[in-house]
CSV table of C-alpha atoms in Angstrom, one decimal:
chain,number,residue,atom,x,y,z
A,1,UNK,CA,-43.3,42.8,-0.8
A,2,UNK,CA,-42.8,39.5,1.1
A,3,UNK,CA,-45.7,37.1,1.0
A,4,UNK,CA,-45.8,34.4,3.7
A,5,UNK,CA,-47.7,31.1,3.6
A,6,UNK,CA,-49.3,31.2,7.1
A,7,UNK,CA,-49.6,28.3,9.5
A,8,UNK,CA,-53.2,27.2,9.7
A,9,UNK,CA,-55.0,26.2,12.9
A,10,UNK,CA,-56.2,22.7,12.7
A,11,UNK,CA,-59.9,23.6,13.0
A,12,UNK,CA,-59.7,26.3,10.4
A,13,UNK,CA,-57.8,24.0,8.0
A,14,UNK,CA,-60.5,21.4,8.4
A,15,UNK,CA,-63.1,24.0,7.6
A,16,UNK,CA,-61.4,24.8,4.3
A,17,UNK,CA,-60.7,21.2,3.5
A,18,UNK,CA,-64.4,20.2,4.0
A,19,UNK,CA,-65.5,23.0,1.7
A,20,UNK,CA,-63.1,22.2,-1.1
A,21,UNK,CA,-64.8,21.2,-4.4
A,22,UNK,CA,-64.0,17.6,-5.0
A,23,UNK,CA,-63.4,16.0,-8.3
A,24,UNK,CA,-66.5,13.8,-8.6
A,25,UNK,CA,-66.5,10.1,-9.3
A,26,UNK,CA,-68.9,8.7,-11.8
A,27,UNK,CA,-71.3,7.9,-9.0
A,28,UNK,CA,-70.9,11.1,-7.0
A,29,UNK,CA,-73.8,13.5,-6.8
A,30,UNK,CA,-73.5,16.7,-8.8
A,31,UNK,CA,-72.1,19.9,-7.3
A,32,UNK,CA,-74.8,22.5,-7.0
A,33,UNK,CA,-73.6,25.9,-8.3
A,34,UNK,CA,-74.9,29.4,-8.8
A,35,UNK,CA,-73.0,31.6,-11.2
A,36,UNK,CA,-72.9,35.3,-10.6
A,37,UNK,CA,-71.6,37.0,-13.8
A,38,UNK,CA,-71.2,40.3,-15.5
A,39,UNK,CA,-71.5,38.5,-18.9
A,40,UNK,CA,-71.5,40.8,-21.9
A,41,UNK,CA,-68.4,43.0,-21.4
A,42,UNK,CA,-65.3,40.9,-21.7
A,43,UNK,CA,-66.0,37.6,-23.5
A,44,UNK,CA,-64.5,35.3,-20.9
A,45,UNK,CA,-67.8,35.1,-18.9
A,46,UNK,CA,-69.5,33.5,-21.9
A,47,UNK,CA,-66.8,30.8,-22.1
A,48,UNK,CA,-67.1,30.3,-18.3
A,49,UNK,CA,-70.9,29.7,-18.6
A,50,UNK,CA,-70.3,27.5,-21.6
A,51,UNK,CA,-67.9,25.3,-19.6
A,52,UNK,CA,-70.4,24.9,-16.8
A,53,UNK,CA,-73.1,24.0,-19.4
A,54,UNK,CA,-71.0,21.2,-20.9
A,55,UNK,CA,-69.9,19.7,-17.6
A,56,UNK,CA,-72.0,17.0,-16.2
A,57,UNK,CA,-70.4,17.2,-12.7
A,58,UNK,CA,-72.4,20.3,-11.8
A,59,UNK,CA,-76.1,21.1,-11.4
A,60,UNK,CA,-76.6,24.8,-12.2
A,61,UNK,CA,-79.3,26.0,-9.9
A,62,UNK,CA,-79.3,29.4,-11.6
A,63,UNK,CA,-77.3,32.3,-13.1
A,64,UNK,CA,-77.5,35.8,-11.6
A,65,UNK,CA,-76.3,38.8,-13.5
A,66,UNK,CA,-74.1,41.5,-11.9
A,67,UNK,CA,-73.0,45.0,-12.6
A,68,UNK,CA,-74.1,47.6,-15.1
A,69,UNK,CA,-77.2,46.8,-17.2
A,70,UNK,CA,-78.1,43.6,-15.4
A,71,UNK,CA,-81.4,43.3,-17.3
A,72,UNK,CA,-79.6,43.2,-20.7
A,73,UNK,CA,-77.1,40.8,-19.2
A,74,UNK,CA,-80.0,38.5,-18.2
A,75,UNK,CA,-81.3,38.7,-21.8
A,76,UNK,CA,-77.9,37.6,-23.0
A,77,UNK,CA,-77.9,34.6,-20.6
A,78,UNK,CA,-81.5,33.8,-21.7
A,79,UNK,CA,-80.4,33.6,-25.3
A,80,UNK,CA,-77.3,31.6,-24.6
A,81,UNK,CA,-79.4,29.1,-22.5
A,82,UNK,CA,-82.1,28.9,-25.1
A,83,UNK,CA,-79.7,28.2,-28.0
A,84,UNK,CA,-77.9,25.5,-26.1
A,85,UNK,CA,-81.1,23.7,-24.9
A,86,UNK,CA,-80.7,24.8,-21.3
A,87,UNK,CA,-83.7,27.2,-21.1
A,88,UNK,CA,-84.8,25.4,-17.9
A,89,UNK,CA,-82.0,27.0,-15.9
A,90,UNK,CA,-83.3,30.0,-13.9
A,91,UNK,CA,-81.9,33.5,-14.6
A,92,UNK,CA,-82.1,36.3,-12.0
A,93,UNK,CA,-81.4,40.0,-12.4
A,94,UNK,CA,-78.8,41.6,-10.3
A,95,UNK,CA,-78.6,45.1,-8.8
A,96,UNK,CA,-78.1,47.6,-11.7
A,97,UNK,CA,-75.2,50.0,-11.4
A,98,UNK,CA,-73.3,52.5,-13.4
A,99,UNK,CA,-70.5,50.9,-15.4
A,100,UNK,CA,-67.7,52.5,-17.3
A,101,UNK,CA,-67.0,49.3,-19.2
A,102,UNK,CA,-68.6,49.0,-22.7
A,103,UNK,CA,-71.2,46.3,-23.0
A,104,UNK,CA,-69.5,44.8,-26.1
A,105,UNK,CA,-72.0,42.0,-26.8
A,106,UNK,CA,-75.2,44.1,-26.3
A,107,UNK,CA,-76.4,43.6,-29.9
A,108,UNK,CA,-76.4,39.8,-29.5
A,109,UNK,CA,-78.3,40.1,-26.2
A,110,UNK,CA,-80.8,42.5,-27.8
A,111,UNK,CA,-81.5,40.1,-30.6
A,112,UNK,CA,-82.5,37.4,-28.1
A,113,UNK,CA,-85.7,37.0,-26.1
A,114,UNK,CA,-87.5,40.2,-25.1
A,115,UNK,CA,-87.3,41.6,-21.6
A,116,UNK,CA,-89.4,39.7,-19.0
A,117,UNK,CA,-90.0,39.6,-15.3
A,118,UNK,CA,-87.3,37.7,-13.5
A,119,UNK,CA,-86.5,37.2,-9.8
A,120,UNK,CA,-84.1,39.6,-8.1
A,121,UNK,CA,-80.6,38.1,-7.8
A,122,UNK,CA,-80.3,38.7,-4.0
A,123,UNK,CA,-83.7,37.1,-3.3
A,124,UNK,CA,-82.9,34.2,-5.6
A,125,UNK,CA,-79.5,33.6,-4.1
A,126,UNK,CA,-80.7,33.6,-0.5
A,127,UNK,CA,-83.8,31.5,-1.3
A,128,UNK,CA,-81.6,28.9,-2.9
A,129,UNK,CA,-79.2,28.8,0.1
A,130,UNK,CA,-82.2,28.3,2.4
A,131,UNK,CA,-83.4,25.4,0.4
A,132,UNK,CA,-79.9,23.9,0.0
A,133,UNK,CA,-77.9,24.8,3.2
A,134,UNK,CA,-74.2,23.9,3.0
A,135,UNK,CA,-74.6,22.5,-0.5
A,136,UNK,CA,-74.2,25.4,-2.9
A,137,UNK,CA,-70.9,26.6,-4.4
A,138,UNK,CA,-71.3,30.2,-5.5
A,139,UNK,CA,-69.1,30.9,-8.6
A,140,UNK,CA,-68.5,34.7,-8.5
A,141,UNK,CA,-67.0,36.0,-11.8
A,142,UNK,CA,-68.1,39.6,-11.8
A,143,UNK,CA,-68.1,42.6,-9.4
A,144,UNK,CA,-69.5,41.6,-6.1
A,145,UNK,CA,-72.4,43.9,-5.7
A,146,UNK,CA,-75.1,41.2,-5.4
A,147,UNK,CA,-73.0,39.3,-2.9
A,148,UNK,CA,-72.4,42.3,-0.7
A,149,UNK,CA,-76.2,43.0,-0.8
A,150,UNK,CA,-77.0,39.4,0.1
A,151,UNK,CA,-74.6,39.6,3.1
A,152,UNK,CA,-76.3,42.9,4.2
A,153,UNK,CA,-79.7,41.4,3.8
A,154,UNK,CA,-79.1,38.1,5.7
A,155,UNK,CA,-75.5,37.3,6.7
A,156,UNK,CA,-76.5,34.2,8.6
A,157,UNK,CA,-78.1,32.6,5.5
A,158,UNK,CA,-75.2,33.7,3.3
A,159,UNK,CA,-72.9,31.9,5.7
A,160,UNK,CA,-74.7,28.6,4.9
A,161,UNK,CA,-73.1,28.5,1.4
A,162,UNK,CA,-70.7,25.6,1.0
A,163,UNK,CA,-68.1,28.0,-0.4
A,164,UNK,CA,-67.5,30.8,-2.8
A,165,UNK,CA,-65.1,30.3,-5.8
A,166,UNK,CA,-64.1,33.7,-6.8
A,167,UNK,CA,-62.3,35.1,-9.9
A,168,UNK,CA,-60.8,38.2,-8.4
A,169,UNK,CA,-57.8,39.8,-6.7
A,170,UNK,CA,-54.1,40.1,-7.3
A,171,UNK,CA,-51.6,38.8,-4.8
A,172,UNK,CA,-48.2,38.8,-6.5
A,173,UNK,CA,-48.9,39.5,-10.2
A,174,UNK,CA,-50.9,42.2,-12.0
A,175,UNK,CA,-52.3,42.5,-15.4
A,176,UNK,CA,-49.8,41.5,-18.1
A,177,UNK,CA,-47.5,39.8,-15.6
A,178,UNK,CA,-47.2,36.5,-17.6
A,179,UNK,CA,-43.4,35.9,-17.3
A,180,UNK,CA,-42.0,37.5,-20.4
A,181,UNK,CA,-40.8,40.6,-18.7
A,182,UNK,CA,-40.2,41.4,-15.0
A,183,UNK,CA,-43.5,41.4,-13.1
A,184,UNK,CA,-44.9,44.8,-12.0
A,185,UNK,CA,-46.5,43.3,-9.0
A,186,UNK,CA,-50.1,43.3,-7.6
A,187,UNK,CA,-52.7,45.8,-8.5
A,188,UNK,CA,-56.4,46.4,-8.0
A,189,UNK,CA,-58.3,43.7,-10.1
A,190,UNK,CA,-61.5,44.7,-11.8
A,191,UNK,CA,-64.0,42.5,-10.0
A,192,UNK,CA,-62.7,43.6,-6.6
A,193,UNK,CA,-62.1,47.3,-7.3
A,194,UNK,CA,-65.5,47.8,-9.0
A,195,UNK,CA,-67.2,47.4,-5.6
A,196,UNK,CA,-64.7,47.5,-2.8
A,197,UNK,CA,-67.2,47.5,0.1
A,198,UNK,CA,-68.9,44.4,-1.3
A,199,UNK,CA,-65.5,42.7,-1.6
A,200,UNK,CA,-64.7,43.6,2.0
A,201,UNK,CA,-67.9,42.1,3.2
A,202,UNK,CA,-67.3,38.8,1.3
A,203,UNK,CA,-63.8,38.4,2.8
A,204,UNK,CA,-65.2,39.1,6.3
A,205,UNK,CA,-68.2,36.8,5.9
A,206,UNK,CA,-66.7,33.6,7.3
A,207,UNK,CA,-67.7,31.6,4.1
A,208,UNK,CA,-64.8,29.5,2.8
A,209,UNK,CA,-63.4,31.4,-0.2
A,210,UNK,CA,-61.4,29.8,-3.0
A,211,UNK,CA,-59.8,32.7,-4.9
A,212,UNK,CA,-58.5,32.6,-8.5
A,213,UNK,CA,-56.6,35.9,-8.8
A,214,UNK,CA,-54.7,37.4,-11.7
A,215,UNK,CA,-51.7,35.4,-10.6
A,216,UNK,CA,-53.2,32.2,-12.1
A,217,UNK,CA,-55.9,33.3,-14.5
A,218,UNK,CA,-54.2,35.1,-17.4
A,219,UNK,CA,-54.8,32.2,-19.8
A,220,UNK,CA,-54.7,33.2,-23.5
A,221,UNK,CA,-57.0,31.6,-26.0
A,222,UNK,CA,-54.7,31.7,-29.0
A,223,UNK,CA,-55.5,31.8,-32.7
A,224,UNK,CA,-55.2,28.0,-33.2
A,225,UNK,CA,-57.5,27.2,-30.3
A,226,UNK,CA,-60.0,29.8,-31.4
A,227,UNK,CA,-60.0,28.3,-34.9
A,228,UNK,CA,-60.6,24.8,-33.5
A,229,UNK,CA,-63.6,26.1,-31.5
A,230,UNK,CA,-65.1,28.4,-34.0
A,231,UNK,CA,-65.2,25.8,-36.8
A,232,UNK,CA,-66.9,23.1,-34.6
A,233,UNK,CA,-70.4,24.4,-35.5
A,234,UNK,CA,-72.3,23.4,-32.4
A,235,UNK,CA,-74.9,25.7,-30.9
A,236,UNK,CA,-72.5,26.6,-28.1
A,237,UNK,CA,-69.5,27.2,-30.3
A,238,UNK,CA,-71.6,29.2,-32.8
A,239,UNK,CA,-72.8,31.4,-29.9
A,240,UNK,CA,-69.2,31.9,-28.6
A,241,UNK,CA,-68.0,32.7,-32.1
A,242,UNK,CA,-70.6,35.5,-32.5
A,243,UNK,CA,-69.9,36.8,-29.0
A,244,UNK,CA,-66.2,36.8,-29.7
A,245,UNK,CA,-66.6,38.9,-32.8
A,246,UNK,CA,-68.9,41.3,-31.1
A,247,UNK,CA,-66.3,41.7,-28.3
A,248,UNK,CA,-64.1,43.1,-31.1
A,249,UNK,CA,-60.7,42.3,-29.7
A,250,UNK,CA,-58.2,39.6,-30.8
A,251,UNK,CA,-57.0,37.3,-28.0
A,252,UNK,CA,-59.4,36.5,-25.1
A,253,UNK,CA,-57.9,36.0,-21.7
A,254,UNK,CA,-60.1,33.3,-20.0
A,255,UNK,CA,-59.8,34.7,-16.4
A,256,UNK,CA,-63.3,33.7,-15.4
A,257,UNK,CA,-63.1,30.2,-16.9
A,258,UNK,CA,-60.6,29.1,-14.3
A,259,UNK,CA,-63.2,29.7,-11.5
A,260,UNK,CA,-65.5,27.2,-13.2
A,261,UNK,CA,-62.7,24.8,-14.1
A,262,UNK,CA,-61.6,24.8,-10.4
A,263,UNK,CA,-65.0,23.7,-9.3
A,264,UNK,CA,-64.7,20.8,-11.7
A,265,UNK,CA,-61.1,19.9,-11.1
A,266,UNK,CA,-59.3,21.6,-8.2
A,267,UNK,CA,-56.0,20.1,-9.3
A,268,UNK,CA,-55.9,22.6,-12.2
A,269,UNK,CA,-55.1,25.4,-9.7
A,270,UNK,CA,-53.7,24.2,-6.4
A,271,UNK,CA,-54.4,26.7,-3.6
A,272,UNK,CA,-52.6,28.0,-0.5
A,273,UNK,CA,-54.3,29.5,2.6
A,274,UNK,CA,-53.9,33.2,3.4
A,275,UNK,CA,-55.4,35.9,5.4
A,276,UNK,CA,-56.7,38.4,2.9
A,277,UNK,CA,-58.1,41.9,3.4
A,278,UNK,CA,-59.3,44.3,0.7
A,279,UNK,CA,-58.1,47.8,1.3
A,280,UNK,CA,-59.9,51.0,0.3
A,281,UNK,CA,-58.1,51.1,-3.1
A,282,UNK,CA,-59.2,47.6,-4.0
A,283,UNK,CA,-55.9,45.8,-3.4
A,284,UNK,CA,-56.2,42.3,-2.0
A,285,UNK,CA,-53.5,42.3,0.8
A,286,UNK,CA,-52.0,39.4,2.6
A,287,UNK,CA,-52.0,39.8,6.3
A,288,UNK,CA,-50.9,37.9,9.4
A,289,UNK,CA,-54.2,36.8,11.0
A,290,UNK,CA,-56.1,33.6,10.7
A,291,UNK,CA,-56.7,32.5,7.1
A,292,UNK,CA,-60.0,33.5,5.5
A,293,UNK,CA,-59.3,32.4,1.9
A,294,UNK,CA,-57.4,29.9,-0.2
A,295,UNK,CA,-55.8,31.3,-3.3
A,296,UNK,CA,-54.2,29.8,-6.4
A,297,UNK,CA,-51.0,31.6,-7.3
A,298,UNK,CA,-50.0,29.6,-10.4
A,299,UNK,CA,-51.6,27.4,-13.0
A,300,UNK,CA,-50.4,25.3,-16.0
A,301,UNK,CA,-51.9,26.8,-19.2
A,302,UNK,CA,-51.4,23.6,-21.2
A,303,UNK,CA,-53.2,21.6,-18.5
A,304,UNK,CA,-56.0,24.1,-18.3
A,305,UNK,CA,-56.7,24.1,-22.1
A,306,UNK,CA,-56.5,20.4,-22.4
A,307,UNK,CA,-59.2,20.2,-19.8
A,308,UNK,CA,-61.4,23.0,-21.0
A,309,UNK,CA,-61.4,22.8,-24.8
A,310,UNK,CA,-62.7,19.2,-25.2
A,311,UNK,CA,-65.7,20.2,-23.0
A,312,UNK,CA,-66.5,23.3,-25.1
A,313,UNK,CA,-66.2,21.2,-28.2
A,314,UNK,CA,-68.9,18.7,-27.1
A,315,UNK,CA,-71.6,18.2,-29.7
A,316,UNK,CA,-74.4,16.8,-27.6
A,317,UNK,CA,-76.7,18.6,-25.1
A,318,UNK,CA,-76.5,17.5,-21.5
A,319,UNK,CA,-79.6,16.2,-19.9
A,320,UNK,CA,-80.1,18.1,-16.6
């Protein structure tokens, strides 16, 4: 399949440019973010949240849980925040769904704070946008059910997001296409195919989208890097160690971490503009219309880990 970089009308290009997360200077105000996550299945969500917690460039307005048992996911987030001295960050429960993916870190979540009443994710997201119009970057690192529901509820308010930074999709490469054998080509990616109608609504929403697809997010946390992290002995690395072992597999792929890293430093994953549609089978297809998303098709693994690991290793709590 031939993928073309499309010419961008000047007004549209300016829209994307003005929404691009900038690398802050020391005096710049913090980027306001909300993280929408299906934390608790694969372990990369926990690393993504950890990176946000250790990055002073962002102000985390809240964390919303997505997909499956969203109440238990919220308890996992509550425990992670409490153990890293970030219990002041609001947590909202997403729309529960049926999920076929095992909740691998359920025991860690269940051993944390008991269930409590929390705001609904859709209400929380829309309220925050109303209070901070054109200022919020939504970091979407799970299936897009909450986002689709927010668009259905109030599309005009949703459109007042600054942008969405999405881990999702597959344009040229699929799972396992990391350069060692011939690529198999694009395939439905989990966060998109889990809720195709919601993904279709997002790409039609008119909100600037910065997309971190499989092409640029298959970043392996190898044994040496894991050992470095897990022996650090901070509250965050101790939590990540336990969550990793409950996950029960060997080498994590830090798909979702790239979405947070991009907010902090867009140079880690340079983007190109495309017209993207989501078909009924969950493929993210490149079309010939006006661009509606900017996508990163390649990243440098060494550069990525040299940026991420020192932050995860930080030994002091940030004042927020």
